[in-house]
Coordinates of C-alpha atoms in Angstrom, one line a residue:
M28 CA 14.6 -29.6 -12.4
L29 CA 13.4 -33.0 -13.7
E30 CA 15.9 -35.1 -12.0
F31 CA 13.2 -37.3 -10.5
L32 CA 12.2 -38.4 -14.0
D33 CA 14.9 -41.0 -14.1
L34 CA 15.1 -44.1 -16.4
V35 CA 12.7 -46.1 -14.3
M36 CA 10.2 -43.3 -13.7
L37 CA 10.0 -42.4 -17.3
S38 CA 9.5 -46.0 -18.3
R39 CA 6.8 -46.4 -15.7
L40 CA 5.1 -43.2 -16.8
Q41 CA 5.0 -44.5 -20.4
F42 CA 3.6 -47.9 -19.3
M43 CA 0.9 -46.1 -17.1
F44 CA 0.0 -43.7 -19.9
T45 CA -0.3 -46.4 -22.6
I46 CA -2.1 -49.0 -20.6
I47 CA -4.7 -46.5 -19.2
V48 CA -5.5 -45.1 -22.6
H49 CA -5.7 -48.6 -24.1
Y50 CA -7.9 -49.7 -21.4
F51 CA -10.4 -46.9 -22.2
F52 CA -11.5 -49.1 -25.2
V53 CA -11.2 -52.8 -24.0
P54 CA -14.1 -52.9 -21.5
L55 CA -16.6 -51.4 -24.0
T56 CA -15.5 -54.0 -26.6
I57 CA -16.0 -56.8 -24.3
G58 CA -19.4 -55.6 -22.9
L59 CA -20.8 -54.3 -26.3
A60 CA -20.0 -57.7 -27.9
S61 CA -22.2 -59.5 -25.3
I62 CA -25.0 -57.0 -25.6
L63 CA -24.9 -57.4 -29.4
A64 CA -25.1 -61.2 -29.0
F65 CA -28.2 -60.8 -26.8
I66 CA -29.9 -58.4 -29.3
E67 CA -29.1 -60.8 -32.2
F68 CA -30.6 -63.7 -30.2
R69 CA -33.8 -61.6 -29.5
Y70 CA -34.0 -60.9 -33.3
W71 CA -33.6 -64.5 -34.2
R72 CA -36.3 -65.6 -31.9
T73 CA -38.8 -62.7 -32.2
K74 CA -38.1 -61.5 -35.8
D75 CA -38.9 -58.0 -34.4
P76 CA -37.2 -55.6 -36.9
L77 CA -36.4 -53.2 -33.9
Y78 CA -33.8 -55.6 -32.8
D79 CA -32.3 -55.6 -36.3
K80 CA -31.9 -51.8 -36.2
M81 CA -30.6 -52.0 -32.7
S82 CA -27.9 -54.4 -33.7
R83 CA -26.9 -52.5 -36.7
F84 CA -26.6 -49.2 -34.8
W85 CA -24.7 -50.6 -31.7
M86 CA -22.5 -52.6 -34.1
K87 CA -21.3 -49.4 -35.7
L88 CA -20.2 -48.0 -32.3
F89 CA -18.6 -51.3 -31.4
L90 CA -16.5 -51.3 -34.6
V91 CA -15.3 -47.7 -34.0
N92 CA -14.3 -48.6 -30.5
F93 CA -12.8 -52.0 -31.6
G94 CA -10.7 -50.3 -34.3
V95 CA -9.2 -47.6 -32.1
G96 CA -8.6 -50.1 -29.3
L97 CA -6.7 -52.3 -31.6
A98 CA -4.5 -49.4 -32.8
T99 CA -3.7 -48.4 -29.2
G100 CA -2.9 -52.1 -28.5
I101 CA -0.3 -52.2 -31.3
T102 CA 1.5 -49.1 -30.1
M103 CA 1.4 -50.3 -26.5
E104 CA 3.3 -53.5 -27.6
F105 CA 5.8 -51.2 -29.2
Q106 CA 6.3 -49.6 -25.9
F107 CA 6.8 -52.9 -24.1
G108 CA 9.4 -54.0 -26.6
M109 CA 11.4 -50.7 -26.4
N110 CA 11.3 -50.0 -22.7
W111 CA 11.3 -53.3 -20.9
A112 CA 14.1 -55.4 -22.3
G113 CA 15.1 -56.9 -18.9
Y114 CA 11.4 -57.8 -18.2
S115 CA 11.0 -59.3 -21.6
R116 CA 14.0 -61.5 -21.1
F117 CA 12.9 -62.7 -17.7
V118 CA 9.3 -63.5 -18.6
G119 CA 9.6 -64.3 -22.3
D120 CA 9.3 -68.0 -21.8
I121 CA 6.2 -67.7 -19.7
F122 CA 4.4 -64.9 -21.6
G123 CA 4.8 -66.4 -25.0
A124 CA 2.2 -69.1 -24.6
P125 CA -0.8 -67.1 -23.3
L126 CA -0.1 -64.2 -25.7
A127 CA 0.1 -66.6 -28.6
A128 CA -3.1 -68.3 -27.5
E129 CA -4.8 -64.9 -27.2
G130 CA -3.8 -64.2 -30.9
I131 CA -4.6 -67.7 -32.3
F132 CA -7.8 -68.6 -30.3
A133 CA -9.3 -65.3 -29.4
F134 CA -8.4 -62.5 -31.8
F135 CA -8.6 -64.8 -34.8
L136 CA -12.2 -65.9 -33.7
E137 CA -13.5 -62.4 -33.0
S138 CA -11.9 -60.9 -36.2
T139 CA -13.4 -63.7 -38.4
F140 CA -16.9 -63.4 -37.1
I141 CA -16.8 -59.6 -37.0
G142 CA -16.0 -59.7 -40.7
L143 CA -18.8 -62.2 -41.3
L144 CA -21.4 -60.1 -39.3
V145 CA -20.4 -56.7 -40.8
F146 CA -20.0 -57.7 -44.5
G147 CA -22.3 -60.7 -44.6
R148 CA -25.2 -59.7 -42.3
D149 CA -27.7 -59.5 -45.1
K150 CA -26.6 -62.7 -46.7
I151 CA -26.8 -65.1 -43.8
S152 CA -29.7 -66.3 -41.7
K153 CA -30.8 -64.8 -38.4
G154 CA -29.6 -67.9 -36.6
M155 CA -26.2 -67.5 -38.2
R156 CA -26.2 -63.8 -37.3
F157 CA -26.7 -64.8 -33.7
F158 CA -24.0 -67.4 -33.9
S159 CA -21.5 -64.9 -35.3
A160 CA -22.3 -62.3 -32.6
A161 CA -22.0 -65.1 -29.9
M162 CA -18.6 -66.0 -31.3
I163 CA -17.5 -62.3 -31.2
A164 CA -18.5 -62.1 -27.6
L165 CA -16.7 -65.4 -26.9
G166 CA -13.7 -64.1 -28.7
T167 CA -13.5 -60.9 -26.7
T168 CA -14.0 -62.9 -23.5
M169 CA -11.3 -65.4 -24.3
S170 CA -9.0 -62.4 -25.4
A171 CA -9.5 -60.9 -21.9
F172 CA -8.9 -64.2 -20.2
W173 CA -5.5 -64.9 -21.8
I174 CA -4.3 -61.4 -21.2
L175 CA -5.4 -61.5 -17.5
A176 CA -3.9 -64.9 -17.0
A177 CA -0.5 -63.4 -18.1
N178 CA -1.0 -60.3 -16.1
S179 CA -2.0 -62.4 -13.0
W180 CA 1.1 -64.4 -13.3
Q181 CA 3.1 -61.3 -12.6
H182 CA 1.3 -60.9 -9.3
T183 CA 1.1 -64.6 -8.2
P184 CA 3.8 -66.5 -10.2
A185 CA 3.3 -70.3 -10.4
G186 CA 4.2 -73.3 -12.7
F187 CA 7.9 -72.1 -13.3
I188 CA 11.5 -72.5 -12.2
I189 CA 14.2 -69.9 -12.4
N190 CA 17.1 -70.7 -14.7
E191 CA 20.0 -69.2 -12.7
E192 CA 22.4 -69.3 -15.6
L193 CA 20.3 -67.4 -18.0
N194 CA 18.5 -65.4 -15.2
R195 CA 14.9 -66.0 -16.5
A196 CA 11.8 -67.8 -15.6
E197 CA 11.0 -71.0 -17.5
M198 CA 7.6 -72.8 -17.6
T199 CA 7.3 -76.1 -16.1
N200 CA 3.5 -76.4 -15.8
F201 CA 1.2 -74.6 -18.3
A202 CA -1.9 -75.1 -16.3
E203 CA -0.4 -73.7 -13.2
V204 CA 0.9 -70.6 -15.1
I205 CA -2.6 -69.9 -16.7
F206 CA -4.7 -70.8 -13.5
N207 CA -2.2 -69.2 -11.2
P208 CA -3.8 -68.2 -7.7
S209 CA -5.2 -64.8 -8.9
T210 CA -6.3 -65.6 -12.4
V211 CA -10.0 -66.5 -12.0
I212 CA -10.8 -63.9 -9.4
R213 CA -9.0 -61.1 -11.4
F214 CA -10.8 -62.3 -14.7
S215 CA -14.2 -62.2 -12.9
H216 CA -13.6 -58.8 -11.4
V217 CA -12.4 -57.3 -14.8
M218 CA -15.2 -58.8 -16.8
L219 CA -17.9 -57.4 -14.4
G220 CA -16.2 -54.0 -14.6
A221 CA -16.5 -54.1 -18.4
Y222 CA -20.2 -54.9 -18.2
V223 CA -20.8 -52.0 -15.7
L224 CA -18.9 -49.6 -18.1
T225 CA -20.8 -50.9 -21.1
A226 CA -24.1 -50.6 -19.3
F227 CA -23.5 -47.0 -18.5
F228 CA -22.3 -46.3 -22.0
V229 CA -25.5 -47.7 -23.5
I230 CA -27.7 -45.9 -20.8
A231 CA -26.0 -42.6 -21.5
I232 CA -26.6 -42.8 -25.3
S233 CA -30.2 -43.9 -24.8
A234 CA -30.8 -41.1 -22.4
Y235 CA -29.5 -38.7 -24.9
Y236 CA -32.0 -40.0 -27.5
L237 CA -34.9 -39.8 -24.9
L238 CA -33.9 -36.2 -24.0
K239 CA -33.8 -35.3 -27.7
N240 CA -37.1 -37.1 -28.3
K241 CA -35.5 -39.2 -31.1
N242 CA -35.1 -42.9 -31.7
I243 CA -37.4 -43.6 -28.8
P244 CA -38.2 -47.3 -29.4
L245 CA -34.5 -48.1 -29.8
A246 CA -33.6 -46.0 -26.7
K247 CA -36.2 -47.5 -24.4
K248 CA -35.4 -51.1 -25.5
S249 CA -31.6 -50.5 -25.2
I250 CA -31.8 -48.8 -21.8
K251 CA -33.8 -51.7 -20.3
I252 CA -31.2 -54.1 -21.5
A253 CA -28.3 -51.9 -20.2
V254 CA -30.0 -51.2 -16.8
T255 CA -30.6 -55.0 -16.2
L256 CA -27.0 -55.7 -17.1
G257 CA -25.6 -52.8 -15.0
L258 CA -27.7 -53.8 -12.0
L259 CA -26.6 -57.5 -12.1
A260 CA -22.9 -56.6 -12.8
S261 CA -22.5 -53.9 -10.1
F262 CA -24.2 -56.0 -7.4
T263 CA -22.1 -59.1 -8.4
Q264 CA -19.0 -57.0 -8.5
V265 CA -19.2 -56.6 -4.6
F266 CA -18.5 -60.3 -4.2
T267 CA -15.6 -60.5 -6.7
G268 CA -14.1 -57.2 -5.3
H269 CA -14.2 -58.8 -1.8
A270 CA -12.8 -62.0 -3.0
S271 CA -10.1 -60.2 -4.8
S272 CA -9.1 -58.3 -1.6
V273 CA -9.0 -61.5 0.4
R274 CA -6.7 -63.2 -2.2
V275 CA -4.5 -60.1 -2.2
A276 CA -4.2 -60.5 1.5
E277 CA -3.1 -64.2 1.1
T278 CA -0.6 -63.6 -1.7
Q279 CA 0.4 -60.0 -1.6
P280 CA -0.1 -58.8 2.0
A281 CA 2.1 -55.7 1.5
K282 CA -0.2 -54.6 -1.2
L283 CA -3.3 -54.9 1.0
A284 CA -1.4 -53.1 3.8
A285 CA -0.7 -50.3 1.4
Y286 CA -4.4 -50.1 0.2
E287 CA -5.4 -49.8 3.8
A288 CA -2.6 -47.6 5.3
H289 CA -2.1 -50.5 7.8
W290 CA 1.3 -50.3 9.5
E291 CA 1.1 -52.8 12.5
T292 CA 0.1 -56.5 12.4
E293 CA -2.8 -56.6 14.7
A294 CA -6.1 -58.2 15.5
N295 CA -9.3 -56.2 15.4
A296 CA -7.7 -54.1 12.7
P297 CA -9.7 -51.0 11.8
L298 CA -10.9 -50.2 8.2
L299 CA -9.6 -46.7 7.7
L300 CA -12.0 -44.2 6.0
F301 CA -9.3 -41.5 6.0
A302 CA -5.6 -41.5 6.8
I303 CA -2.5 -39.3 6.4
P304 CA 0.6 -41.7 6.4
D305 CA 3.9 -40.7 8.0
Y306 CA 6.5 -42.7 6.3
E307 CA 9.4 -41.5 8.5
N308 CA 7.8 -42.8 11.8
E309 CA 6.0 -45.6 10.1
T310 CA 2.5 -44.6 11.3
N311 CA -0.4 -42.4 10.4
K312 CA -0.4 -38.8 11.4
F313 CA -4.2 -38.8 11.4
E314 CA -6.8 -41.5 10.7
I315 CA -10.5 -42.2 11.0
G316 CA -11.5 -45.9 10.9
I317 CA -14.1 -48.5 12.1
P318 CA -12.5 -50.9 14.5
G319 CA -12.3 -54.5 13.7
L320 CA -13.9 -54.2 10.2
L321 CA -10.7 -54.8 8.2
S322 CA -10.1 -58.1 10.2
Y323 CA -13.7 -59.1 9.7
L324 CA -13.9 -58.3 6.0
T325 CA -10.4 -60.0 5.2
Y326 CA -10.9 -63.2 7.5
G327 CA -14.5 -63.2 8.7
D328 CA -13.3 -62.8 12.2
R329 CA -12.5 -59.6 14.1
N330 CA -9.9 -61.4 16.2
E331 CA -7.7 -62.5 13.1
P332 CA -4.6 -60.3 12.8
V333 CA -4.1 -58.5 9.5
Q334 CA -0.4 -58.2 8.4
G335 CA 1.0 -54.6 8.6
L336 CA 3.3 -52.9 6.3
K337 CA 6.1 -53.0 8.9
E338 CA 6.4 -56.9 8.3
T339 CA 7.7 -56.1 4.9
P340 CA 11.4 -54.6 4.5
K341 CA 11.2 -50.9 3.6
E342 CA 12.9 -51.4 0.2
D343 CA 10.0 -53.9 -0.7
R344 CA 7.1 -51.8 0.4
P345 CA 4.5 -50.1 -2.1
T346 CA 3.8 -46.5 -1.3
I347 CA 0.5 -45.9 0.6
L348 CA -1.1 -42.6 -0.3
G349 CA -1.8 -43.1 -4.0
N350 CA -3.0 -46.7 -3.4
F351 CA -5.1 -45.7 -0.5
I352 CA -6.9 -42.9 -2.3
A353 CA -7.4 -44.8 -5.7
F354 CA -8.7 -47.9 -3.8
R355 CA -11.4 -45.8 -2.0
V356 CA -12.4 -43.8 -4.9
M357 CA -12.9 -47.1 -6.8
I358 CA -15.0 -48.5 -4.2
A359 CA -17.1 -45.3 -3.8
L360 CA -17.8 -45.4 -7.6
G361 CA -18.7 -49.0 -7.2
I362 CA -21.3 -48.1 -4.5
L363 CA -22.5 -45.3 -6.8
F364 CA -23.0 -47.7 -9.7
I365 CA -25.2 -50.0 -7.5
L366 CA -27.4 -47.1 -6.3
W367 CA -27.8 -45.6 -9.7
T368 CA -28.7 -48.7 -11.5
T369 CA -31.2 -49.5 -8.7
Y370 CA -32.8 -46.2 -9.0
L371 CA -33.0 -46.4 -12.8
A372 CA -34.5 -49.9 -12.5
Y373 CA -37.1 -48.5 -10.1
Q374 CA -38.0 -45.8 -12.5
I375 CA -38.4 -48.3 -15.3
I376 CA -40.7 -50.5 -13.3
R377 CA -42.8 -47.5 -12.4
G378 CA -42.9 -46.3 -16.1
T379 CA -41.5 -42.9 -15.1
L380 CA -37.9 -43.0 -16.4
W381 CA -38.8 -42.0 -19.9
D382 CA -39.8 -38.4 -18.9
N383 CA -37.5 -38.2 -15.9
H384 CA -35.1 -35.5 -17.0
F385 CA -33.0 -35.7 -13.8
A386 CA -32.4 -39.3 -14.3
L387 CA -31.6 -39.0 -18.1
K388 CA -29.3 -35.9 -17.6
T389 CA -27.5 -37.5 -14.7
S390 CA -27.0 -40.7 -16.7
L391 CA -25.3 -38.6 -19.4
I392 CA -23.1 -37.0 -16.7
L393 CA -22.2 -40.3 -15.1
L394 CA -20.8 -41.6 -18.5
P395 CA -17.0 -41.0 -17.5
A396 CA -17.5 -42.6 -14.0
P397 CA -17.0 -46.3 -15.0
Y398 CA -14.1 -45.4 -17.1
I399 CA -12.5 -43.8 -14.1
A400 CA -13.3 -46.8 -11.9
N401 CA -11.8 -49.3 -14.4
S402 CA -8.7 -47.1 -14.7
L403 CA -8.3 -46.8 -10.9
G404 CA -8.6 -50.6 -10.7
W405 CA -5.7 -51.1 -12.9
I406 CA -3.7 -48.3 -11.1
V407 CA -4.3 -49.9 -7.8
T408 CA -3.4 -53.4 -9.1
E409 CA -0.2 -52.3 -10.7
W410 CA 0.9 -49.6 -8.3
G411 CA 0.3 -51.9 -5.4
R412 CA 2.8 -54.5 -6.8
Q413 CA 5.7 -52.1 -6.8
P414 CA 8.7 -52.2 -6.4
W415 CA 8.2 -55.7 -8.0
I416 CA 7.4 -56.1 -11.8
V417 CA 7.1 -59.8 -11.2
Y418 CA 6.1 -60.1 -7.5
G419 CA 9.1 -61.3 -5.4
L420 CA 11.1 -62.3 -8.4
L421 CA 12.1 -59.2 -10.5
R422 CA 12.2 -55.7 -9.4
T423 CA 11.0 -52.9 -11.8
T424 CA 14.4 -51.3 -11.7
D425 CA 15.8 -54.5 -13.3
G426 CA 13.1 -54.8 -15.9
V427 CA 13.8 -51.6 -17.8
S428 CA 15.8 -51.1 -21.0
Q429 CA 19.0 -49.1 -20.8
L430 CA 17.8 -46.2 -22.9
S431 CA 18.7 -42.5 -22.5
R432 CA 16.3 -40.0 -21.0
V433 CA 16.2 -38.1 -24.3
E434 CA 15.0 -41.1 -26.0
L435 CA 12.4 -41.8 -23.3
F436 CA 11.2 -38.2 -23.4
L437 CA 10.8 -38.3 -27.2
S438 CA 9.0 -41.6 -27.2
L439 CA 6.7 -40.5 -24.4
G440 CA 5.8 -37.4 -26.5
F441 CA 5.2 -39.6 -29.4
F442 CA 2.8 -41.8 -27.4
I443 CA 1.0 -38.7 -26.0
G444 CA 0.6 -37.4 -29.5
I445 CA -0.7 -40.6 -31.1
Y446 CA -2.9 -41.5 -28.3
T447 CA -4.4 -38.0 -28.1
F448 CA -5.2 -38.2 -31.8
L449 CA -6.7 -41.6 -31.5
C450 CA -8.9 -40.5 -28.4
Y451 CA -10.0 -37.4 -30.4
L452 CA -10.8 -39.6 -33.4
L453 CA -12.9 -42.1 -31.3
I454 CA -14.9 -39.3 -29.6
Y455 CA -15.4 -37.5 -33.0
L456 CA -16.7 -40.6 -34.8
M457 CA -18.8 -41.8 -31.9
V458 CA -20.4 -38.4 -31.3
K459 CA -21.0 -37.9 -35.1
E460 CA -22.5 -41.4 -35.5
V461 CA -24.9 -40.9 -32.4
K462 CA -26.0 -37.5 -33.5
K463 CA -26.8 -38.3 -37.1
F464 CA -28.5 -41.7 -36.4
D465 CA -32.1 -41.7 -37.2
M466 CA -33.8 -45.2 -37.1
E467 CA -36.6 -44.2 -39.3
T468 CA -34.3 -43.5 -42.3
A469 CA -31.2 -45.6 -41.4
F470 CA -30.5 -49.0 -42.9
D471 CA -32.7 -48.5 -45.9
I472 CA -32.5 -52.1 -47.0
G473 CA -36.0 -53.4 -46.5
Q474 CA -36.9 -56.3 -44.3
D475 CA -38.5 -58.0 -47.2
D476 CA -35.4 -57.8 -49.2
R477 CA -33.4 -59.2 -46.4
D478 CA -35.9 -62.1 -46.1
K479 CA -35.6 -62.8 -49.7
K480 CA -31.8 -62.9 -49.5
E481 CA -32.0 -65.1 -46.4
A482 CA -34.2 -67.6 -48.3
T483 CA -31.6 -68.0 -51.0
V484 CA -28.9 -68.9 -48.6

């Protein structure tokens, strides 16, 4: 009955489940760290106590998210070590450097200054508070960079040789490994996705307070910052998304062909809006498209041919349907983010957002949308690389550990159980913190007391 769940499929399911759940938390950590740095900067320069309360409130949510994200990251590494022995042997020499750099230069930096800002907030100057928040934001950004550099190497390997005797990749040029052809574009795209998600998170919670007529000054100030961030990030995301697709066409043409359900290499290639692929006859049973648009978007010229899936041997082709749907839903959500943040910005300029229940309630409803978009981005990226775990070098079937199906079923059940608990814990703590927060009574330490303590430092 479950024969299709073989060793490779079960290992892939575990990877998909753990990476998606872990990535629920990462973008919010990245984005909230940057917003906190901005709020601390404003507090340092204006000395407005409202910014102090904003920082303390959003820091609490940041810490809950950071803690649960850290826990899911540790269990995900356990999954890597257990299920992907062949992969670990092949890439160990390459991945060691960026992962070590992430731990030494990024995680150490953000952890140190999180401790200082959380436990020493009332004992350091406003300028030092801003510096600490900026270092946290820098640490989360650097952490994302190192992880994405390692991930990008799997898609566009560079700076290595293959040791035939040991059957593994060995580094020959550190800079080429880190700045492989897709690192910078992928990093930019992921960072902007994180900012969009964070913007919608802050907008949703601020909208909740406005609907409840509670914490109004904090909500108004926060929503203005978030809408500005969301508007800039969602618009800029168009350019990084386009650049990312062009780079995929250059380095992984089969992946782009799968995204687009594009079988034949042809000029004036259409951009398909809808398609039903026919794998047996290597065509689409039905399709609706815009002639020439795929060629134009990829090469800036309708007469340039776009490589079709038939150019790739059947055994090396990614599947179409899942990639095609996930890619289009992600783009549709990206357009929605632009339209919605533009609408909210217009309402703020007019001064009508605060009493616009349609806008506030819809902002609450839209909270899951950027989480879905970010997850779909990873699904498209990783699914489109198949059947390679390291593109063109190592097949996924050669990367798995030789475990039994029983062991994989049991470990999958373990991951589902522990991740479900962690997600429940996060939602419970977040909701509890947001509901109980009252800026009039919270943080009872007085400004005068803080100023006196600051003067003694």
